[in-house]
Short mmCIF file of C-alpha atoms and ligand atoms in Angstrom, two decimals:
data_model
loop_
_atom_site.label_atom_id
_atom_site.label_comp_id
_atom_site.label_asym_id
_atom_site.label_seq_id
_atom_site.Cartn_x
_atom_site.Cartn_y
_atom_site.Cartn_z
CA MET A 160 24.27 54.93 -16.84
CA GLU A 161 23.74 57.29 -19.36
CA ARG A 162 25.84 59.78 -20.85
CA LEU A 163 27.14 62.30 -19.02
CA GLN A 164 25.97 65.16 -21.47
CA LYS A 165 22.00 63.39 -21.62
CA ILE A 166 22.34 63.99 -17.58
CA LEU A 167 23.42 67.31 -17.52
CA ALA A 168 20.81 68.32 -20.17
CA GLN A 169 18.21 66.53 -18.37
CA ALA A 170 18.76 68.47 -15.10
CA GLY A 171 18.53 71.65 -17.18
CA VAL A 172 21.75 72.60 -17.58
CA ALA A 173 21.75 73.17 -20.91
CA SER A 174 21.36 71.88 -24.13
CA ARG A 175 23.03 68.74 -24.93
CA ARG A 176 25.28 70.54 -27.87
CA LYS A 177 26.10 73.00 -25.14
CA CYS A 178 26.35 70.58 -22.46
CA GLU A 179 29.33 68.54 -24.30
CA GLU A 180 30.98 72.07 -24.66
CA LEU A 181 31.34 72.09 -21.30
CA ILE A 182 32.25 68.93 -20.36
CA LEU A 183 35.15 69.18 -23.60
CA SER A 184 36.22 72.89 -21.77
CA GLY A 185 36.82 70.85 -18.71
CA SER A 186 33.90 72.51 -16.47
CA VAL A 187 32.19 69.00 -15.29
CA GLU A 188 33.96 66.89 -12.60
CA VAL A 189 32.16 63.37 -11.70
CA ASN A 190 33.25 62.16 -8.19
CA GLY A 191 35.40 64.78 -7.93
CA GLU A 192 37.52 64.18 -11.39
CA LYS A 193 37.75 66.46 -14.25
CA VAL A 194 35.67 64.75 -17.44
CA THR A 195 36.66 66.54 -20.89
CA THR A 196 35.96 63.50 -23.19
CA LEU A 197 32.49 62.94 -24.59
CA GLY A 198 32.01 59.09 -24.18
CA VAL A 199 31.82 59.27 -20.08
CA LYS A 200 28.64 57.70 -18.56
CA ALA A 201 27.70 58.14 -15.04
CA ASP A 202 23.93 57.53 -12.65
CA PRO A 203 22.67 60.64 -11.50
CA ALA A 204 21.42 58.64 -8.49
CA VAL A 205 25.08 57.61 -7.23
CA ASP A 206 27.65 59.49 -8.88
CA ALA A 207 28.50 63.50 -7.43
CA ILE A 208 28.33 65.32 -10.72
CA THR A 209 29.15 69.17 -10.79
CA VAL A 210 29.45 71.88 -13.23
CA ASN A 211 32.07 74.48 -12.29
CA GLY A 212 31.94 73.14 -8.87
CA LYS A 213 28.17 72.85 -8.31
CA PRO A 214 26.30 70.13 -8.14
CA ILE A 215 23.62 69.43 -10.60
CA LYS A 216 19.99 69.58 -9.65
CA SER A 217 18.69 65.85 -9.28
CA GLU A 218 15.45 65.55 -11.67
CA LYS A 219 12.13 66.06 -9.92
CA LYS A 220 10.24 62.36 -8.94
CA LEU A 221 7.72 61.44 -10.49
CA TYR A 222 5.08 59.13 -10.36
CA LEU A 223 2.43 58.57 -12.70
CA MET A 224 -0.30 55.52 -13.12
CA MET A 225 -1.65 55.34 -16.88
CA ASN A 226 -4.63 53.02 -17.84
CA LYS A 227 -2.68 51.52 -20.66
CA VAL A 228 -5.01 50.75 -23.59
CA LYS A 229 -4.23 47.82 -26.05
CA GLY A 230 -1.60 48.06 -29.00
CA VAL A 231 1.25 49.65 -26.93
CA ILE A 232 4.28 48.63 -26.48
CA THR A 233 5.96 49.34 -22.47
CA SER A 234 9.21 50.50 -24.31
CA ALA A 235 11.07 53.30 -24.43
CA LYS A 236 11.53 52.99 -28.09
CA ASP A 237 10.32 50.85 -30.65
CA PRO A 238 12.03 49.98 -34.22
CA GLN A 239 9.13 48.64 -36.06
CA GLY A 240 7.08 52.25 -35.18
CA ARG A 241 4.75 50.79 -32.55
CA LYS A 242 3.55 53.13 -30.18
CA ILE A 243 4.43 53.27 -26.97
CA VAL A 244 3.38 54.18 -23.35
CA SER A 245 5.89 57.84 -23.48
CA ASP A 246 2.90 58.75 -26.77
CA PHE A 247 0.00 58.75 -23.75
CA LEU A 248 1.85 61.29 -21.85
CA PRO A 249 1.30 64.88 -22.83
CA GLY A 250 2.71 67.36 -20.78
CA ILE A 251 5.63 65.03 -19.50
CA LYS A 252 9.05 66.09 -20.17
CA GLU A 253 10.96 64.29 -17.94
CA ARG A 254 11.86 60.52 -19.07
CA VAL A 255 10.10 58.20 -17.13
CA TYR A 256 9.74 54.36 -17.57
CA PRO A 257 7.46 51.72 -16.44
CA VAL A 258 7.67 49.92 -13.81
CA GLY A 259 7.92 46.27 -15.01
CA ARG A 260 6.04 45.67 -18.39
CA LEU A 261 2.19 44.87 -19.93
CA ASP A 262 2.00 42.87 -22.91
CA TYR A 263 1.67 44.69 -26.14
CA ASP A 264 -2.11 43.47 -25.97
CA THR A 265 -2.48 43.88 -22.46
CA GLU A 266 -4.74 46.94 -20.70
CA GLY A 267 -4.99 48.41 -17.72
CA LEU A 268 -2.94 49.80 -14.61
CA LEU A 269 0.22 50.50 -15.39
CA LEU A 270 3.18 52.60 -13.00
CA LEU A 271 5.66 54.69 -14.89
CA THR A 272 8.41 56.89 -12.65
CA ASN A 273 11.40 58.55 -13.15
CA ASP A 274 12.56 56.89 -9.75
CA GLY A 275 14.91 54.09 -10.13
CA GLU A 276 14.59 53.01 -6.66
CA PHE A 277 11.34 53.07 -6.30
CA ALA A 278 11.06 50.73 -9.26
CA ASN A 279 13.28 48.22 -8.52
CA LEU A 280 11.89 47.77 -4.65
CA LEU A 281 8.33 47.21 -7.06
CA THR A 282 9.46 45.16 -9.37
CA HIS A 283 11.98 43.03 -7.45
CA PRO A 284 10.83 39.21 -7.00
CA SER A 285 11.45 39.07 -3.82
CA HIS A 286 8.80 41.63 -3.08
CA HIS A 287 5.96 40.09 -3.86
CA VAL A 288 3.04 43.07 -4.40
CA PRO A 289 0.34 41.47 -5.64
CA LYS A 290 -1.70 42.51 -8.80
CA THR A 291 -4.66 41.79 -10.04
CA TYR A 292 -5.74 40.91 -13.78
CA LEU A 293 -9.44 40.60 -15.23
CA ALA A 294 -8.44 37.36 -17.32
CA THR A 295 -11.11 37.22 -20.48
CA VAL A 296 -10.90 33.58 -21.92
CA LYS A 297 -12.17 31.17 -24.07
CA GLY A 298 -14.35 28.93 -22.83
CA VAL A 299 -15.53 28.64 -19.01
CA PRO A 300 -12.86 26.69 -17.08
CA HIS A 301 -14.00 24.51 -14.60
CA GLY A 302 -13.65 25.19 -11.17
CA SER A 303 -11.31 22.46 -10.14
CA ALA A 304 -8.57 24.08 -13.28
CA LEU A 305 -9.48 27.70 -11.34
CA GLU A 306 -8.29 25.44 -8.16
CA GLN A 307 -4.76 24.58 -9.98
CA LEU A 308 -3.81 27.74 -11.43
CA GLN A 309 -4.63 29.25 -6.89
CA LYS A 310 -2.99 26.78 -5.77
CA GLY A 311 0.33 26.76 -8.32
CA ILE A 312 0.86 25.17 -11.67
CA GLN A 313 3.89 24.00 -13.25
CA LEU A 314 5.17 26.76 -15.95
CA GLU A 315 7.89 25.90 -17.94
CA ASP A 316 9.85 28.28 -15.98
CA GLY A 317 8.75 26.54 -13.11
CA MET A 318 5.48 26.77 -10.31
CA THR A 319 3.19 29.68 -9.77
CA ALA A 320 3.21 30.50 -6.19
CA PRO A 321 -0.06 30.62 -5.29
CA ALA A 322 -2.37 33.59 -6.44
CA GLU A 323 -6.52 33.92 -5.66
CA VAL A 324 -8.45 33.33 -8.56
CA GLU A 325 -12.27 33.72 -8.94
CA TYR A 326 -15.16 33.73 -11.18
CA HIS A 327 -15.98 37.55 -12.20
CA ASP A 328 -18.35 36.79 -15.29
CA VAL A 329 -19.61 33.75 -17.06
CA ASP A 330 -21.03 34.30 -20.33
CA THR A 331 -22.70 30.93 -21.64
CA GLU A 332 -23.90 32.71 -24.36
CA LYS A 333 -20.14 33.70 -25.73
CA LYS A 334 -18.59 30.36 -24.08
CA GLU A 335 -16.59 32.98 -22.43
CA ALA A 336 -15.17 33.42 -18.97
CA THR A 337 -14.00 36.73 -17.44
CA ILE A 338 -11.61 35.51 -14.30
CA SER A 339 -10.58 38.00 -11.69
CA ILE A 340 -6.34 36.76 -10.65
CA THR A 341 -4.27 37.87 -8.01
CA ILE A 342 -0.50 37.04 -8.74
CA TYR A 343 2.51 37.69 -6.01
CA GLU A 344 4.95 37.59 -9.03
CA GLY A 345 5.92 39.26 -12.35
CA ARG A 346 6.60 36.56 -14.80
CA ASN A 347 6.60 37.36 -18.61
CA ARG A 348 3.65 36.59 -19.43
CA GLN A 349 2.48 34.61 -16.67
CA VAL A 350 -1.06 35.35 -16.38
CA ARG A 351 -1.21 33.97 -20.34
CA ARG A 352 0.53 30.81 -19.61
CA MET A 353 -0.97 30.62 -16.47
CA PHE A 354 -4.49 30.22 -18.42
CA GLU A 355 -2.73 28.21 -21.35
CA ALA A 356 -1.91 25.59 -18.42
CA ILE A 357 -5.22 24.82 -18.36
CA ASN A 358 -6.59 25.10 -22.18
CA HIS A 359 -8.13 28.37 -21.82
CA LYS A 360 -6.84 30.95 -24.05
CA VAL A 361 -6.66 34.67 -22.84
CA ILE A 362 -8.58 36.72 -25.37
CA ARG A 363 -8.65 39.86 -23.24
CA LEU A 364 -6.69 40.84 -20.16
CA LYS A 365 -6.61 43.60 -18.04
CA ARG A 366 -4.48 44.88 -14.98
CA ILE A 367 -6.88 46.64 -12.96
CA LYS A 368 -4.99 46.82 -9.47
CA PHE A 369 -1.04 47.31 -8.25
CA GLY A 370 -1.00 46.35 -4.64
CA ASP A 371 -4.04 48.20 -2.99
CA LEU A 372 -3.96 51.05 -5.57
CA GLY A 373 -7.05 50.84 -8.24
CA LEU A 374 -7.40 52.44 -11.50
CA GLN A 375 -10.65 54.31 -10.63
CA GLN A 376 -11.86 56.32 -12.37
CA LEU A 377 -9.08 56.93 -14.86
CA GLY A 378 -10.14 56.81 -18.33
CA ARG A 379 -8.63 54.36 -21.03
CA GLY A 380 -5.19 56.04 -22.53
CA LYS A 381 -4.97 58.30 -19.49
CA TYR A 382 -2.46 59.04 -16.91
CA ARG A 383 -2.26 60.80 -14.02
CA HIS A 384 -0.13 61.24 -10.59
CA LEU A 385 -0.24 59.42 -7.99
CA THR A 386 -0.24 61.69 -4.39
CA PRO A 387 2.33 60.68 -1.76
CA GLN A 388 0.13 58.73 0.18
CA GLU A 389 -0.19 56.82 -2.83
CA VAL A 390 3.62 56.49 -3.25
CA LYS A 391 4.34 55.49 0.40
CA ASP A 392 1.52 52.75 0.48
CA LEU A 393 3.09 51.05 -2.80
CA LEU A 394 6.47 51.71 -0.99
CA ALA A 395 5.19 49.87 2.01
CA ALA A 396 3.62 47.27 0.51
CA ALA A 397 6.87 46.47 -1.31
CA ARG A 398 8.55 46.24 1.96
CA LYS A 399 6.65 43.66 3.55
CA THR A 400 8.06 41.49 1.43
CA HIS A 401 7.76 37.52 1.07
CA LYS A 402 6.90 37.29 4.71
CA VAL A 403 3.55 37.83 3.93
CA HIS A 404 3.19 35.68 1.36
CA LYS A 405 4.35 32.93 2.90
CA LYS A 406 2.88 32.31 6.00
N1 URA B 426 0.52 38.42 -17.36
C1 URA B 426 0.28 38.26 -18.87
O1 URA B 426 0.57 37.50 -19.36
N2 URA B 426 0.48 39.64 -19.55
C2 URA B 426 0.92 40.92 -18.87
O2 URA B 426 0.96 41.74 -19.67
C3 URA B 426 0.85 40.83 -17.27
C4 URA B 426 0.78 39.87 -16.88
#
C-alpha cells in the first residue's frame, strides 16, 4: 500500500505536489469513491484509481538482474547511509525492489522488479526455486560434512531441506575450499548458517544462479533487463512448486 499522491506521481499523472492538489480538489476516485484527503493509501495492483474519471496508467513492469557487489544493502533505504542496490541502477526511474535478499556481504545474482506478483511467486516458501551459491569457506570440509548439508542439517529454525553440494575448488595452501551449494529454500543467512553448522566459516559468498538463470557475462555491480523468455522461465520454475523437490 502506498499513499495515493505517490501512486499518482509514479503513474506519471503529475508531480507529487500537483497530485496532492488533484486529490484535494476532488478529481481522484479509488474504487468509485471520491478521495479528498491526503492520508489515504491504496494498492495500484488491486485498486481502481481514476483521475477525472480516467483510469491511471499502470506502471510499466520491469524485471532486472544485477551482479551485486559486497558491501551493498538490499533495502530501499539505509538509515546508516550504506550503499543500497538502487545506487547501482543508473537509468532506472521506476521504483524496483529486490526479489528476496542477499546479505550485505553476499555478491552475485539479485533479481529486482516492480511486479509484486512476480516477486511473491518467486520468494514464496512453498515455491522451491533452486538458488545456487559458491561459498568459500575457511578450512576444507570433509566429504561427510558436505553429505550432512546435502541431506539436511539442523539449524535453530529447523532442519534444512535436501540440497546439492559439490566441491568447486580446494586451495590446500590457503586452507580454503569453495563449495557449490544449491538450496531450495530462502531462509535468512541460510548458506552461512549451514556452513557454520559444520564448523566452517563462510568467507565469501556469491549467488551464481536463480532457477536456470545464471550471471553469464554480467560485470560486477552491473545490471541488465531480463528477456521476456527469462521472465517466463522463472515464473514456470516457481509454478512447479514443491512437487519436484518432494518426489
Ligand atoms: N544465504 C546466505 O547466508 N546469505 C545470502 O545472502 C544468501 C543466502
